[in-house]
Each structure stands twice: as C-alpha cells, then as structure tokens.
mmCIF file of C-alpha atoms and ligand atoms in Angstrom:
data_model
loop_
_atom_site.group_PDB
_atom_site.id
_atom_site.type_symbol
_atom_site.label_atom_id
_atom_site.label_comp_id
_atom_site.label_asym_id
_atom_site.label_seq_id
_atom_site.Cartn_x
_atom_site.Cartn_y
_atom_site.Cartn_z
ATOM 1 C CA MET A 1 0.000 0.000 0.000
ATOM 2 C CA SER A 2 1.393 3.422 -0.980
ATOM 3 C CA ARG A 3 1.832 6.125 1.619
ATOM 4 C CA ILE A 4 1.767 9.603 0.174
ATOM 5 C CA PHE A 5 2.577 12.833 1.961
ATOM 6 C CA ILE A 6 1.254 16.068 0.455
ATOM 7 C CA LEU A 7 3.202 19.071 1.675
ATOM 8 C CA ASN A 8 2.388 22.713 0.952
ATOM 9 C CA GLY A 9 4.566 25.714 1.695
ATOM 10 C CA PRO A 10 4.055 29.388 2.471
ATOM 11 C CA ASN A 11 0.832 31.210 1.662
ATOM 12 C CA LEU A 12 -0.838 28.161 0.167
ATOM 13 C CA ASN A 13 -3.196 28.239 3.161
ATOM 14 C CA LEU A 14 -4.673 31.312 1.407
ATOM 15 C CA LEU A 15 -5.773 29.348 -1.649
ATOM 16 C CA GLY A 16 -9.267 30.174 -2.792
ATOM 17 C CA THR A 17 -9.387 33.385 -0.777
ATOM 18 C CA ARG A 18 -6.949 35.761 -2.597
ATOM 19 C CA GLU A 19 -5.564 36.271 -6.128
ATOM 20 C CA PRO A 20 -8.053 33.911 -7.826
ATOM 21 C CA SER A 21 -6.800 34.953 -11.278
ATOM 22 C CA ILE A 22 -3.452 33.278 -10.531
ATOM 23 C CA TYR A 23 -4.278 30.608 -7.968
ATOM 24 C CA GLY A 24 -7.957 29.807 -8.598
ATOM 25 C CA THR A 25 -10.939 29.661 -6.267
ATOM 26 C CA THR A 26 -10.492 26.211 -4.758
ATOM 27 C CA THR A 27 -9.389 26.163 -1.120
ATOM 28 C CA LEU A 28 -6.592 23.975 0.213
ATOM 29 C CA ALA A 29 -9.142 22.100 2.340
ATOM 30 C CA GLU A 30 -11.172 21.309 -0.799
ATOM 31 C CA ILE A 31 -8.060 20.123 -2.632
ATOM 32 C CA GLU A 32 -7.093 17.904 0.282
ATOM 33 C CA ALA A 33 -10.602 16.437 0.561
ATOM 34 C CA GLY A 34 -10.526 15.513 -3.150
ATOM 35 C CA LEU A 35 -7.105 13.881 -2.794
ATOM 36 C CA LYS A 36 -8.212 11.954 0.289
ATOM 37 C CA ALA A 37 -11.200 10.562 -1.629
ATOM 38 C CA MET A 38 -8.913 9.514 -4.505
ATOM 39 C CA ALA A 39 -6.465 7.828 -2.148
ATOM 40 C CA ASP A 40 -9.290 6.031 -0.287
ATOM 41 C CA ARG A 41 -10.687 4.683 -3.550
ATOM 42 C CA ALA A 42 -7.240 3.350 -4.458
ATOM 43 C CA GLY A 43 -6.574 1.917 -0.994
ATOM 44 C CA ALA A 44 -3.607 4.227 -0.461
ATOM 45 C CA GLU A 45 -2.704 6.111 2.695
ATOM 46 C CA ILE A 46 -2.360 9.868 2.466
ATOM 47 C CA ALA A 47 -1.379 12.646 4.863
ATOM 48 C CA PHE A 48 -1.340 16.421 4.492
ATOM 49 C CA ALA A 49 0.506 19.375 5.958
ATOM 50 C CA GLN A 50 1.043 23.050 5.223
ATOM 51 C CA SER A 51 3.366 25.550 6.845
ATOM 52 C CA ASN A 52 4.474 29.100 6.236
ATOM 53 C CA HIS A 53 7.820 28.419 7.951
ATOM 54 C CA GLU A 54 10.882 26.924 6.317
ATOM 55 C CA GLY A 55 12.150 25.115 9.413
ATOM 56 C CA VAL A 56 8.724 23.637 10.099
ATOM 57 C CA LEU A 57 8.616 22.285 6.541
ATOM 58 C CA VAL A 58 12.023 20.661 7.123
ATOM 59 C CA ASP A 59 10.721 19.166 10.400
ATOM 60 C CA LEU A 60 7.617 17.819 8.654
ATOM 61 C CA VAL A 61 9.718 16.150 5.956
ATOM 62 C CA GLN A 62 11.945 14.560 8.596
ATOM 63 C CA GLU A 63 8.915 13.371 10.594
ATOM 64 C CA LYS A 64 7.420 11.670 7.550
ATOM 65 C CA ARG A 65 10.736 10.297 6.227
ATOM 66 C CA ASP A 66 10.113 6.722 7.374
ATOM 67 C CA TRP A 67 6.344 6.730 6.840
ATOM 68 C CA ALA A 68 6.065 8.130 3.311
ATOM 69 C CA ASP A 69 6.873 6.361 0.053
ATOM 70 C CA VAL A 70 6.288 9.486 -1.991
ATOM 71 C CA PHE A 71 6.300 13.214 -1.257
ATOM 72 C CA ILE A 72 4.119 15.486 -3.398
ATOM 73 C CA VAL A 73 5.356 18.982 -2.627
ATOM 74 C CA ASN A 74 4.347 22.503 -3.522
ATOM 75 C CA ALA A 75 7.028 24.422 -1.661
ATOM 76 C CA GLY A 76 5.605 27.792 -2.735
ATOM 77 C CA ALA A 77 8.232 30.524 -2.726
ATOM 78 C CA TYR A 78 10.697 28.228 -0.903
ATOM 79 C CA THR A 79 10.923 26.320 -4.191
ATOM 80 C CA HIS A 80 13.151 29.115 -5.441
ATOM 81 C CA THR A 81 15.165 29.763 -2.281
ATOM 82 C CA SER A 82 15.427 26.800 0.065
ATOM 83 C CA VAL A 83 18.524 24.630 0.046
ATOM 84 C CA ALA A 84 17.405 23.399 3.487
ATOM 85 C CA LEU A 85 14.127 21.981 2.180
ATOM 86 C CA ARG A 86 15.878 20.401 -0.798
ATOM 87 C CA ASP A 87 18.445 18.767 1.512
ATOM 88 C CA ALA A 88 15.692 17.471 3.805
ATOM 89 C CA LEU A 89 13.783 15.960 0.883
ATOM 90 C CA ALA A 90 16.947 14.491 -0.660
ATOM 91 C CA ALA A 91 17.908 12.974 2.721
ATOM 92 C CA THR A 92 14.649 10.997 2.837
ATOM 93 C CA GLY A 93 15.768 8.940 -0.149
ATOM 94 C CA LYS A 94 12.090 8.799 -1.092
ATOM 95 C CA ARG A 95 10.369 9.808 -4.324
ATOM 96 C CA LEU A 96 9.505 13.470 -4.814
ATOM 97 C CA ILE A 97 6.937 14.985 -7.170
ATOM 98 C CA GLU A 98 7.099 18.781 -7.395
ATOM 99 C CA VAL A 99 3.878 20.636 -8.182
ATOM 100 C CA HIS A 100 2.908 24.239 -8.839
ATOM 101 C CA LEU A 101 -0.517 25.682 -9.473
ATOM 102 C CA SER A 102 0.785 28.374 -11.782
ATOM 103 C CA ASN A 103 3.025 27.964 -14.802
ATOM 104 C CA VAL A 104 6.182 29.239 -13.146
ATOM 105 C CA HIS A 105 7.896 29.467 -16.550
ATOM 106 C CA ARG A 106 5.607 32.195 -17.816
ATOM 107 C CA ARG A 107 5.950 34.364 -14.718
ATOM 108 C CA GLU A 108 8.884 36.339 -13.274
ATOM 109 C CA ALA A 109 12.376 35.048 -14.132
ATOM 110 C CA PHE A 110 13.171 34.231 -10.477
ATOM 111 C CA ARG A 111 10.412 31.598 -10.483
ATOM 112 C CA ARG A 112 12.109 29.625 -13.266
ATOM 113 C CA HIS A 113 14.724 28.167 -10.976
ATOM 114 C CA SER A 114 13.693 25.470 -8.536
ATOM 115 C CA TYR A 115 15.981 23.917 -5.933
ATOM 116 C CA LEU A 116 13.691 20.884 -5.948
ATOM 117 C CA SER A 117 13.430 19.989 -9.635
ATOM 118 C CA GLU A 118 16.852 18.325 -9.797
ATOM 119 C CA ILE A 119 15.878 15.830 -7.111
ATOM 120 C CA ALA A 120 12.277 15.383 -8.293
ATOM 121 C CA GLU A 121 10.991 12.450 -10.298
ATOM 122 C CA GLY A 122 8.757 14.876 -12.149
ATOM 123 C CA VAL A 123 7.396 18.406 -12.088
ATOM 124 C CA MET A 124 3.833 19.508 -12.801
ATOM 125 C CA ALA A 125 2.998 23.192 -13.170
ATOM 126 C CA GLY A 126 0.331 25.449 -14.565
ATOM 127 C CA PHE A 127 -2.863 23.433 -14.300
ATOM 128 C CA GLY A 128 -4.191 25.070 -11.155
ATOM 129 C CA PRO A 129 -5.447 22.774 -8.396
ATOM 130 C CA HIS A 130 -5.513 19.877 -10.892
ATOM 131 C CA VAL A 131 -1.736 19.505 -10.473
ATOM 132 C CA TYR A 132 -2.242 17.755 -7.126
ATOM 133 C CA ARG A 133 -4.794 15.332 -8.577
ATOM 134 C CA LEU A 134 -2.659 14.652 -11.657
ATOM 135 C CA ALA A 135 0.429 14.021 -9.544
ATOM 136 C CA LEU A 136 -1.495 11.705 -7.229
ATOM 137 C CA GLU A 137 -3.028 9.874 -10.183
ATOM 138 C CA TYR A 138 0.471 9.275 -11.551
ATOM 139 C CA VAL A 139 1.657 7.921 -8.198
ATOM 140 C CA LEU A 140 -1.382 5.641 -7.853
ATOM 141 C CA ILE A 141 -1.108 4.327 -11.416
ATOM 142 C CA LYS A 142 2.576 3.550 -10.910
ATOM 143 C CA ALA A 143 1.852 1.809 -7.608
ATOM 144 C CA GLU A 144 -0.892 -0.281 -9.217
ATOM 145 C CA ARG A 145 1.427 -1.324 -12.056
ATOM 146 C CA ALA A 146 4.144 -2.274 -9.583
ATOM 147 C CA THR A 147 1.749 -4.519 -7.611
ATOM 148 C CA PRO A 148 2.065 -8.168 -8.675
HETATM 149 O O1 CA2 B 1 2.336 28.240 -8.556
HETATM 150 C C1 CA2 B 1 2.610 27.771 -7.444
HETATM 151 O O2 CA2 B 1 2.037 26.807 -6.951
HETATM 152 C C2 CA2 B 1 3.696 28.461 -6.604
HETATM 153 O O3 CA2 B 1 4.392 27.440 -5.872
HETATM 154 C C3 CA2 B 1 2.949 29.376 -5.663
HETATM 155 C C4 CA2 B 1 3.861 30.250 -4.821
HETATM 156 C C5 CA2 B 1 4.885 30.969 -5.696
HETATM 157 O O4 CA2 B 1 5.793 31.676 -4.886
HETATM 158 C C6 CA2 B 1 5.639 29.990 -6.575
HETATM 159 O O5 CA2 B 1 6.528 30.727 -7.395
HETATM 160 C C7 CA2 B 1 4.700 29.216 -7.452
HETATM 161 C C8 CA2 B 1 3.043 31.295 -4.074
HETATM 162 C C9 CA2 B 1 1.925 30.740 -3.274
HETATM 163 C C10 CA2 B 1 1.023 31.851 -2.895
HETATM 164 O O6 CA2 B 1 -0.251 31.304 -2.673
HETATM 165 C C11 CA2 B 1 -1.284 32.179 -2.600
HETATM 166 C C12 CA2 B 1 -2.540 31.616 -2.677
HETATM 167 C C13 CA2 B 1 -3.631 32.438 -2.640
HETATM 168 C C14 CA2 B 1 -3.479 33.787 -2.501
HETATM 169 C C15 CA2 B 1 -2.229 34.343 -2.421
HETATM 170 C C16 CA2 B 1 -1.124 33.531 -2.452
#
C-alpha cells in the first residue's frame, strides 16, 4: 500500500481566498478532501501538511521520512530559495513529485529556478489545483502497475 505525503509551503493556506486569477478559487481544504477521496478509492494512505515556515517544513519532511513512500510537494516561494528543504527531501531517499498551481515558466524570471526539480521524479505546473490530482493519479497508477 502506498503512503503519500502532500506538503504545501508558504501562503498556500490562502488558496481560494486571494488572487483567484493566478491561484484559482479552490481552497486547500477542498483540494485535500478531493485527494483523500482519490487515495481512499485506491486503498492508499495519504497525509497532508502546510506551513508558512521553512524550518517547520524541514521538520515535517523529517517526521514523515520513514512513513512516506512518496512526497508530493508545492514548496511555494521556498521552491526558489530553500537549500534546506531540498536537503531534507533528498535525505529521505524517497520519491519526490514537485507541483505548482501556476506555470512558473511564464511568470517572473526568479520563479524559473527550482531547488527541488533536480531531485524530483517529475514536475507539474500550470494546471491550477488539478496539479495535485494529476500528480497523485500518476503515483497511484505507478503503484498499481508495480503490484504483482
Ligand atoms: O504556482 C505555485 O504553486 C507556486 O508554488 C505558488 C507560490 C509561488 O511563490 C511559486 O513561485 C509558485 C506562491 C503561493 C502563494 O499562494 C497564494 C494563494 C492564494 C493567494 C495568495 C497567495
């Protein structure tokens, strides 16, 4: 059975309440409820966390290091700045899928570099809240194929 940890970084707790033209109108709670239903249907275990603090994100990754098979992470602005979060994720030795609601490549130049992409199995960006569902679907399909 797959164990998937969905981790969101700074300001993503505001989803659905501000800047809908960039980040949409779906709240983080709604996204998480949809992912939980998907995981339940597939018989997978899923856990969620969000923090606005870099060190707390590192702590959360370390706490879930043994439990999780796969990390699906939207590190928010820390994507572009945090060596600490990258090191924590790399140290887990577990799979990482990086997601972004917005297409970071058609925004400001500083958003084009990610400290996480080099250690990620894949990156999904620009499809709004669907990126979480698409990433989870990929993980679940792969897990199903790997099951004898
Ligand atoms: O597109 C993404 O998912 C980002 O990770 C979002 C980050 C941004 O710094 C990254 O470059 C790309 C920002 C998250 C801000 O979330 C908000 C949500 C609602 C209202 C305001 C901010």
